[in-house]
Coordinates of C-alpha atoms in Angstrom, one line a residue:
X12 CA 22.7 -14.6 3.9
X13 CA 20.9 -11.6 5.4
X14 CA 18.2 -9.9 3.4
X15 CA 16.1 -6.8 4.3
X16 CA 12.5 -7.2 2.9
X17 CA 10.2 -4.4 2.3
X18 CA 6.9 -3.0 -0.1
X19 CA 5.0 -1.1 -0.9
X20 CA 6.7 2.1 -0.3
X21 CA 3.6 3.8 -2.5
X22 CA 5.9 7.1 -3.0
X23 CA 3.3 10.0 -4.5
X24 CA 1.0 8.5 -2.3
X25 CA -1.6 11.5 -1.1
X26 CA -3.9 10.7 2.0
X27 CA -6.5 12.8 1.8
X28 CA -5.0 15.2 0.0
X29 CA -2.3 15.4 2.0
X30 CA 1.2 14.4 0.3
X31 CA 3.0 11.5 1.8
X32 CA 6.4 11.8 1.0
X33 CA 8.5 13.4 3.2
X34 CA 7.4 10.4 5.9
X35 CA 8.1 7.9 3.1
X36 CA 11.6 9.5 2.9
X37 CA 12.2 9.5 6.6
X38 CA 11.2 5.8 6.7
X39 CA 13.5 4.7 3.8
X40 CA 16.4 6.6 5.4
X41 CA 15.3 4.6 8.5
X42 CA 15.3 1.4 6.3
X43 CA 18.7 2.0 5.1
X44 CA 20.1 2.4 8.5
X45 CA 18.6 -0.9 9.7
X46 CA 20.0 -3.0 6.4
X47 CA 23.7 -1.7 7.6
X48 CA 23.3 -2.7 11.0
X49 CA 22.2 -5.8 10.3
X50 CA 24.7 -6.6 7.3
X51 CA 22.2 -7.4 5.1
X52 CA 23.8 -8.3 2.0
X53 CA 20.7 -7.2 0.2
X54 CA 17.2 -5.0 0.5
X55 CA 14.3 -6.7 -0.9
X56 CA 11.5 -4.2 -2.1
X57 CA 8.5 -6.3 -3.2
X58 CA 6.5 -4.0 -6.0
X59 CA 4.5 -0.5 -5.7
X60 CA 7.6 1.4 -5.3
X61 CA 5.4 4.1 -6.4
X62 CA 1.4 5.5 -6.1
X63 CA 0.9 5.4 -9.4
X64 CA 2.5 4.2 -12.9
X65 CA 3.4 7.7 -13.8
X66 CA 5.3 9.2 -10.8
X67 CA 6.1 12.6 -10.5
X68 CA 9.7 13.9 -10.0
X69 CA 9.8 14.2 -6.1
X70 CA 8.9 10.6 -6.0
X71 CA 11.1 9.6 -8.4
X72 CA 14.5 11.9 -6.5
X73 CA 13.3 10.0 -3.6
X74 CA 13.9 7.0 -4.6
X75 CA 17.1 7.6 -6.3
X76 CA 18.5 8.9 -3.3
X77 CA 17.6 6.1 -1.6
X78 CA 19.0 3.1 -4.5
X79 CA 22.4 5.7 -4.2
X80 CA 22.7 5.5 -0.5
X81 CA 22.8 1.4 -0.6
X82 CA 25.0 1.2 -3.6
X83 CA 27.4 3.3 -1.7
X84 CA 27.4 1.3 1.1
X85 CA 27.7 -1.5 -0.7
X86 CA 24.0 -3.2 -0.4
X87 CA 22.5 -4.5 -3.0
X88 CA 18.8 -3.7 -4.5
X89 CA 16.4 -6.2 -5.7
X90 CA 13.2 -4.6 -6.8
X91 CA 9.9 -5.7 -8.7
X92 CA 7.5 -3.5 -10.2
X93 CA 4.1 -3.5 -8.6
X94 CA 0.3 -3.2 -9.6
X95 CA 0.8 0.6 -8.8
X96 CA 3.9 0.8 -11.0
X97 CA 5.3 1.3 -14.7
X98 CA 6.5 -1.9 -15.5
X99 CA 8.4 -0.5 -17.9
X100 CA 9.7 2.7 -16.1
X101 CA 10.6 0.5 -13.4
X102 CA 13.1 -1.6 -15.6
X103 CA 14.8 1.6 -17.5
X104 CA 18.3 1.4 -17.7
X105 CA 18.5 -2.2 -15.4
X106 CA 20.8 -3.6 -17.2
X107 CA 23.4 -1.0 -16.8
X108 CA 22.1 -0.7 -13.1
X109 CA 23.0 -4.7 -12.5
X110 CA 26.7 -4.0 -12.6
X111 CA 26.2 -1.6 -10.0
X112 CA 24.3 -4.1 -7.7
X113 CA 21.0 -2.1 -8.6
X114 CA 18.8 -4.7 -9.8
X115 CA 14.8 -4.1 -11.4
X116 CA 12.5 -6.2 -12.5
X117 CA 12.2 -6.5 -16.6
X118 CA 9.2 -6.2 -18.6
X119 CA 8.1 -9.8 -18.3
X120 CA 8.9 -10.9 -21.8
X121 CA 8.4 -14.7 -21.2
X122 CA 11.6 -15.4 -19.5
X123 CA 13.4 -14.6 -16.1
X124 CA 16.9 -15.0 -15.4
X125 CA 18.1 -14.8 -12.1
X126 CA 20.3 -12.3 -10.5
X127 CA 22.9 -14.7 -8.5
X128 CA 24.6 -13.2 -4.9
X129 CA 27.0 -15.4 -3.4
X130 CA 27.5 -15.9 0.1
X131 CA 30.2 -18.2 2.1
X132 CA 27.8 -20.8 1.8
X133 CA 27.7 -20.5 -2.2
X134 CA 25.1 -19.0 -4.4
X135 CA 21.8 -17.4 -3.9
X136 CA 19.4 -17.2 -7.0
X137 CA 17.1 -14.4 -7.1
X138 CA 13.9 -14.3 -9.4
X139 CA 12.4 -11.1 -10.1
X140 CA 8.5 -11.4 -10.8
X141 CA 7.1 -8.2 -11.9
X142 CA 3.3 -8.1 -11.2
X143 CA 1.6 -10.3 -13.9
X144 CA -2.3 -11.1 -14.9
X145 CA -3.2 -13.9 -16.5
X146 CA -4.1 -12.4 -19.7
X147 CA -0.9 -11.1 -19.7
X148 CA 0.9 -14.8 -19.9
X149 CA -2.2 -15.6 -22.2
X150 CA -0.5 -12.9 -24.7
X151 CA 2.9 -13.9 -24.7
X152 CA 2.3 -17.8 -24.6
X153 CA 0.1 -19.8 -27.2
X154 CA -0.1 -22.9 -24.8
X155 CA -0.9 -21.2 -21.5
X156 CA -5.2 -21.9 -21.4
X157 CA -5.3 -21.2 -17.6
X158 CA -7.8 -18.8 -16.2
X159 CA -7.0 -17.6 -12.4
X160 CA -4.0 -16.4 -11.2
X161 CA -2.6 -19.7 -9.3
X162 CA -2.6 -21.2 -12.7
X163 CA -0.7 -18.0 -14.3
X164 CA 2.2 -17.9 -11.5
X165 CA 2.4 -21.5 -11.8
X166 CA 2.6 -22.0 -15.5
X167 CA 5.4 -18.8 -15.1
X168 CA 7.5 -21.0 -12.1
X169 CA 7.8 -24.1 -14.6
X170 CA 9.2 -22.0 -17.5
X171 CA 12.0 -21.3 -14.6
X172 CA 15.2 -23.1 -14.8
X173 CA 15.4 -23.4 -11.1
X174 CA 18.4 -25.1 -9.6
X175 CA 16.9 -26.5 -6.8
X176 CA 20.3 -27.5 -5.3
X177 CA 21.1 -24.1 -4.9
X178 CA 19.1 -21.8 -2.4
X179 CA 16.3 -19.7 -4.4
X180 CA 14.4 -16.1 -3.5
X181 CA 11.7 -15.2 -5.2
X182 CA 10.5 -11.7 -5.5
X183 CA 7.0 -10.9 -6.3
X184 CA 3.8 -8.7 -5.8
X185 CA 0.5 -10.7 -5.8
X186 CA -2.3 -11.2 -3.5
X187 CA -1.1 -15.2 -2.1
X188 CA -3.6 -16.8 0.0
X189 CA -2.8 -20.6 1.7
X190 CA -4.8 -23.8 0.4
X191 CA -8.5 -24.3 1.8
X192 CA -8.1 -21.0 3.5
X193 CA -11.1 -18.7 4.4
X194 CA -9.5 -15.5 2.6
X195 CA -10.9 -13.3 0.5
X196 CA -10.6 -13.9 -3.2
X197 CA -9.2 -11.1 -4.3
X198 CA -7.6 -7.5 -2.8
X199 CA -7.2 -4.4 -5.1
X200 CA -9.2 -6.3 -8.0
X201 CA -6.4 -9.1 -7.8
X202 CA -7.7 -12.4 -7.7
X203 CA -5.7 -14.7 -5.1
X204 CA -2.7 -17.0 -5.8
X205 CA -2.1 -20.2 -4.1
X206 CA 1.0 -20.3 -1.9
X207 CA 1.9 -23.8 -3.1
X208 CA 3.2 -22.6 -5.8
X209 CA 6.2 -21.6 -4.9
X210 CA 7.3 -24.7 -3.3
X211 CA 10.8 -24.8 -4.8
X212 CA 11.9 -21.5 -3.4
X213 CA 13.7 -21.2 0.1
X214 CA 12.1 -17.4 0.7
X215 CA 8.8 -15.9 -1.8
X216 CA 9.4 -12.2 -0.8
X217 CA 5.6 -10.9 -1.4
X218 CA 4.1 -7.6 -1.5
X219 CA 0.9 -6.1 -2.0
X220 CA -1.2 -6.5 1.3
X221 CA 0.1 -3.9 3.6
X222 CA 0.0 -6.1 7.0
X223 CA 2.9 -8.2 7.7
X224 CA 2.2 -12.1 7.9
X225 CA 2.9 -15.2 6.1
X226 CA 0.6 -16.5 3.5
X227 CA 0.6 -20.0 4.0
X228 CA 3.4 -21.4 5.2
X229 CA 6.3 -19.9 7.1
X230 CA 9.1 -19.3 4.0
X231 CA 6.0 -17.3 2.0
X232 CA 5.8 -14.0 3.4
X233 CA 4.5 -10.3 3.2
X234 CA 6.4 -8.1 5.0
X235 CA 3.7 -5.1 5.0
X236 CA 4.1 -1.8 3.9
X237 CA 6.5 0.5 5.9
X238 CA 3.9 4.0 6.3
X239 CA 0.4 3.6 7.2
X240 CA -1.4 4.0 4.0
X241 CA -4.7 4.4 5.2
X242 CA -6.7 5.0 8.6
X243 CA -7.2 1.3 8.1
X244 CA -4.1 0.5 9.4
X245 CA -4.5 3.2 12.7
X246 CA -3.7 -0.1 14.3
X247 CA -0.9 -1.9 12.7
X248 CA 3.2 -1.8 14.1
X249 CA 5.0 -1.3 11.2
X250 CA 8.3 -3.5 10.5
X251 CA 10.6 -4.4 8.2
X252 CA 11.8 -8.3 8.0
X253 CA 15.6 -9.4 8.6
X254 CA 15.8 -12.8 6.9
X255 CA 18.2 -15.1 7.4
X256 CA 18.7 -17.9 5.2
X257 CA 21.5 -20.6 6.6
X258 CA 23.6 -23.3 4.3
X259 CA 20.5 -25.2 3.6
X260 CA 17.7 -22.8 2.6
X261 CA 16.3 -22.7 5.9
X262 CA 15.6 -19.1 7.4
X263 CA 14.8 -17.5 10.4
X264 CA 12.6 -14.0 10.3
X265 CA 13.1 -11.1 12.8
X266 CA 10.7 -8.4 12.6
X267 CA 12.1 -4.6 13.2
X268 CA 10.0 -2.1 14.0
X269 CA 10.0 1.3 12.4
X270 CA 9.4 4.9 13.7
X271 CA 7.2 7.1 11.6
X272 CA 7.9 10.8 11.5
X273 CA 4.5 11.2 12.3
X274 CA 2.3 8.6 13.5
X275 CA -1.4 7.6 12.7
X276 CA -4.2 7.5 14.7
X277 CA -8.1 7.6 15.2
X278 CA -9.5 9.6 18.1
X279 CA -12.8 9.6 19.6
X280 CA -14.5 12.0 21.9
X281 CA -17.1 15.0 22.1
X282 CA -15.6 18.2 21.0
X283 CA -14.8 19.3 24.5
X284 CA -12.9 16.3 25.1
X285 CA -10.9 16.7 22.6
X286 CA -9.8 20.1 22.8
X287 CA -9.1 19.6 26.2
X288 CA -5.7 20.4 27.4
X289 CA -5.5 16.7 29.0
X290 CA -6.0 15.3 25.5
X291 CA -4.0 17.8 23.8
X292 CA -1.0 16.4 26.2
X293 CA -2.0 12.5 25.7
X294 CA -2.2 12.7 21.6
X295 CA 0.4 13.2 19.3
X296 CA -0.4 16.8 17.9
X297 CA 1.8 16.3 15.2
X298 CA 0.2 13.0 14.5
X299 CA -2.2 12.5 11.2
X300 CA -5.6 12.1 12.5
X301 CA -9.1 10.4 12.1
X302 CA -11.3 12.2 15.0
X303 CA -14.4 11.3 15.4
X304 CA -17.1 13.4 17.4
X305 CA -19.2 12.0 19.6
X306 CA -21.5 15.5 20.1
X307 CA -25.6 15.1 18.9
X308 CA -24.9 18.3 17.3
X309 CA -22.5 19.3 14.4
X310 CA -20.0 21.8 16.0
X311 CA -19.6 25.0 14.0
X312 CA -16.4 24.9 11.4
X313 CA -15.2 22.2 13.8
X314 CA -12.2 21.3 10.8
X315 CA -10.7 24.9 11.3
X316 CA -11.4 24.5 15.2
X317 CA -9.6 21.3 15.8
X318 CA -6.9 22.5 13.3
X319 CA -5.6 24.9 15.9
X320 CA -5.1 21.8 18.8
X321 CA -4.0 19.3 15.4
X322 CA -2.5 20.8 12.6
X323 CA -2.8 17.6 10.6
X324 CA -6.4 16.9 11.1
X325 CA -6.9 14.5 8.1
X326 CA -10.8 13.9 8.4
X327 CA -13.4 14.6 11.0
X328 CA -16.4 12.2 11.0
X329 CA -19.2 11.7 13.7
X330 CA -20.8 9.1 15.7
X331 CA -24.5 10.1 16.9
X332 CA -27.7 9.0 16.8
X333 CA -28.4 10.7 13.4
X334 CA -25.2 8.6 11.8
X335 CA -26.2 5.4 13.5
X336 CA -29.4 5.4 12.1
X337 CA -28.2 6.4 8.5
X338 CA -25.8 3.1 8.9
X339 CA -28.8 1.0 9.6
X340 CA -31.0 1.8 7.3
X341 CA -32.0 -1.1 5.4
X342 CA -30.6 -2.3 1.9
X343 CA -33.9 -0.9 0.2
X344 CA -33.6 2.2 1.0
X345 CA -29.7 2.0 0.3
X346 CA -30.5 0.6 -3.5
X347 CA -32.9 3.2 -3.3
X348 CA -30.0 6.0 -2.7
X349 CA -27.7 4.1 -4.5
X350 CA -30.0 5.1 -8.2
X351 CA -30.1 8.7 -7.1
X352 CA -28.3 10.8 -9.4
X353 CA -25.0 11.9 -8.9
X354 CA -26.7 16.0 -8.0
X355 CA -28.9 13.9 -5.8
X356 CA -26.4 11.8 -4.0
X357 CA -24.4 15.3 -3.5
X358 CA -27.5 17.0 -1.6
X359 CA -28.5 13.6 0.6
X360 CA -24.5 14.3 1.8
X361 CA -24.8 17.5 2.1
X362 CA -27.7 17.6 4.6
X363 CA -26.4 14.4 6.0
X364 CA -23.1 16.3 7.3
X365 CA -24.5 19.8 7.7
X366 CA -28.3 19.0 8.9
X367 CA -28.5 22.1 6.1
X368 CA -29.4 21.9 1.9
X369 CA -26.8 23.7 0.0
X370 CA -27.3 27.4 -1.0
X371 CA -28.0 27.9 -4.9
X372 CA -24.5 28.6 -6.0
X373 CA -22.7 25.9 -4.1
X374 CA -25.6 23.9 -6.6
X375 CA -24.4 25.9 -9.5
X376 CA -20.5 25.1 -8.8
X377 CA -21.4 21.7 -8.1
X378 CA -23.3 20.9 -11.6
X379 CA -20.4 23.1 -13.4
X380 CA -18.5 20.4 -11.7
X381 CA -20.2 17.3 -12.9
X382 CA -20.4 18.5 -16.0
X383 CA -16.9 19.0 -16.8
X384 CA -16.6 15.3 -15.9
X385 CA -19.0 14.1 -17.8
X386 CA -17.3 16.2 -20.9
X387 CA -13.8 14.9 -19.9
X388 CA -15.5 11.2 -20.2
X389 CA -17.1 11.8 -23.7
X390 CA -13.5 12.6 -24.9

């Protein structure tokens, strides 16, 4: 059986401000394409189909035309809800969905049922994991006195009636590290899961970290996120992952690359550089961009400047003597900046970027500005 595995699709997500969507649709139409020319008999999105729990209703048209297009052709959808995502928004209406070959996560009630697609080799049990915490399993089960999250998906697995004769998927969203491994221990405030955990399952579809890799072993497996969510991953190929699992659980991974409506990159240079027409002609105009300015001196409304060579500018930052020696200041004098307050912080940023101190109603706007925070918190 052929399975196309995905995350993290983050759909709302904004990068610096700017939305994200329309190149998270033009990837999933992409993905789509890819899942029919393969035959995959299924597409496997792993949690954080959306940005954020409550998504709003371009995100959510998105993704409906996209669960439409593969039930049309005939593909089936297995999807988990992630730590971005409404748990419960994410199940609505599943059941009547199932019959359709549109198959969500449910709210994690204490007990998972598979969803079962059968191939001429016989059946293939899916488990659908939502994103779980410990305290969550602590508040649905009296016995469970377990503290990390190993011992949470663990104690979760062995309520399972798995069928080990019978080939198993599961499909989850957690940070999974292997044993004795020198990985952090935890990503996005999740604390790491062991990977032997999931011993008795043929494929652990994972999502949450955004790079492709197994966590591991070979059969546990994040297949990274399919846009470049931040200038983080300026480097990264992104993929999707055809797997292939034969008669006897054993798989075979092919990763396929996709191609961004707009690509990603970081680009380094004084400001004449830059703007000059040999780098206009090398870089990706139309690309989303990190430039970073290598000039001693701040150019002049540089942002609107560069704008003009690269209309998608994302952030401008600079690499000079006066940045180098703010980055190696000691840890003193960062504690020391660290207890400024916030008005403070503001004016050591200001100057930092502008070599200027802000005017007196740029200081007015900005404590009219604090304090409506500070009023919204007291609420």
């Amino acid at each position: 059986m052929k399975l196309l595995h995905t995350s993290d699709l983050h759909l709302g997500l904004r990068l610096c401000e700017n939305p994200m969507n329309e190149d998270i649709a033009h990837l999933l139409n992409e993905i789509i394409e890819i899942a029919e020319t393969e035959s995959c008999s299924a597409v496997i999105v792993a949690g954080d189909i959306y940005d954020r729990s409550n998504p709003g209703a371009d995100s959510v048209a998105i993704f409906d035309r996209f669960v439409t297009e593969l039930s049309r052709r005939g593909i089936a959808l297995l999807a988990v809800s992630g730590n971005h995502d409404s748990p419960e928004r994410v199940a609505y209406m599943s059941d009547i969905l199932g019959s359709m070959g549109v198959h969500f996560s449910p709210v994690y009630s204490g007990k998972i049922e598979p969803i079962t697609i059968s191939d001429e080799f016989g059946n293939v049990h899916f488990w659908l994991l939502p994103f779980l915490r410990p305290s969550t399993i602590r508040g649905l089960h009296e016995d469970f006195t377990g503290e990390s999250y190993t011992d949470a998906m663990r104690y979760v697995i062995e309520r399972m009636n798995i069928d080990t004769v019978c080939r198993n998927v599961l499909v989850t969203h957690q940070f999974v590290v292997g044993s004795n491994t020198d990985d952090a221990e935890n990503v996005g405030g999740i604390m790491a899961v062991d990977s032997s955990v999931f011993d008795k399952f043929s494929y652990t579809a994972l999502g949450h970290l955004h790079t492709a890799h197994n966590a591991g072993r070979d059969n546990v497996r994040y297949c990274g996120s399919p846009l470049k969510c931040s200038f983080s991953e300026v480097d990264d190929t992104k993929t999707v992952d055809i797997v292939d699992i034969d008669k006897d659980g054993k798989l075979s991974v092919k990763e396929v690359p996709l191609h961004p409506l707009r690509d990603m990159r970081e680009i380094r240079g004084s400001y004449d550089e830059v703007m000059s027409l040999e780098w206009r002609e090398r870089v990706g105009q139309d690309d989303y961009l990190r430039i970073v300015l290598t000039d001693e001196e701040d150019v002049q409304d540089a942002v609107a400047k560069l704008r003009t060579a690269y209309p998608n500018l994302l952030r401008l930052t600079y690499d000079n003597k006066r940045t180098r020696e703010y980055r190696s200041t000691d840890s003193v004098e960062r504690e020391e900046m660290e207890a400024l307050r916030p008005l403070d912080v503001f004016c050591e940023l200001y100057e930092l970027q502008y070599n200027d101190i802000p005017d007196e109603d740029m200081m007015q706007t900005v404590r009219r500005f604090f304090d409506e925070i500070r009023n919204e918190e007291s609420i």
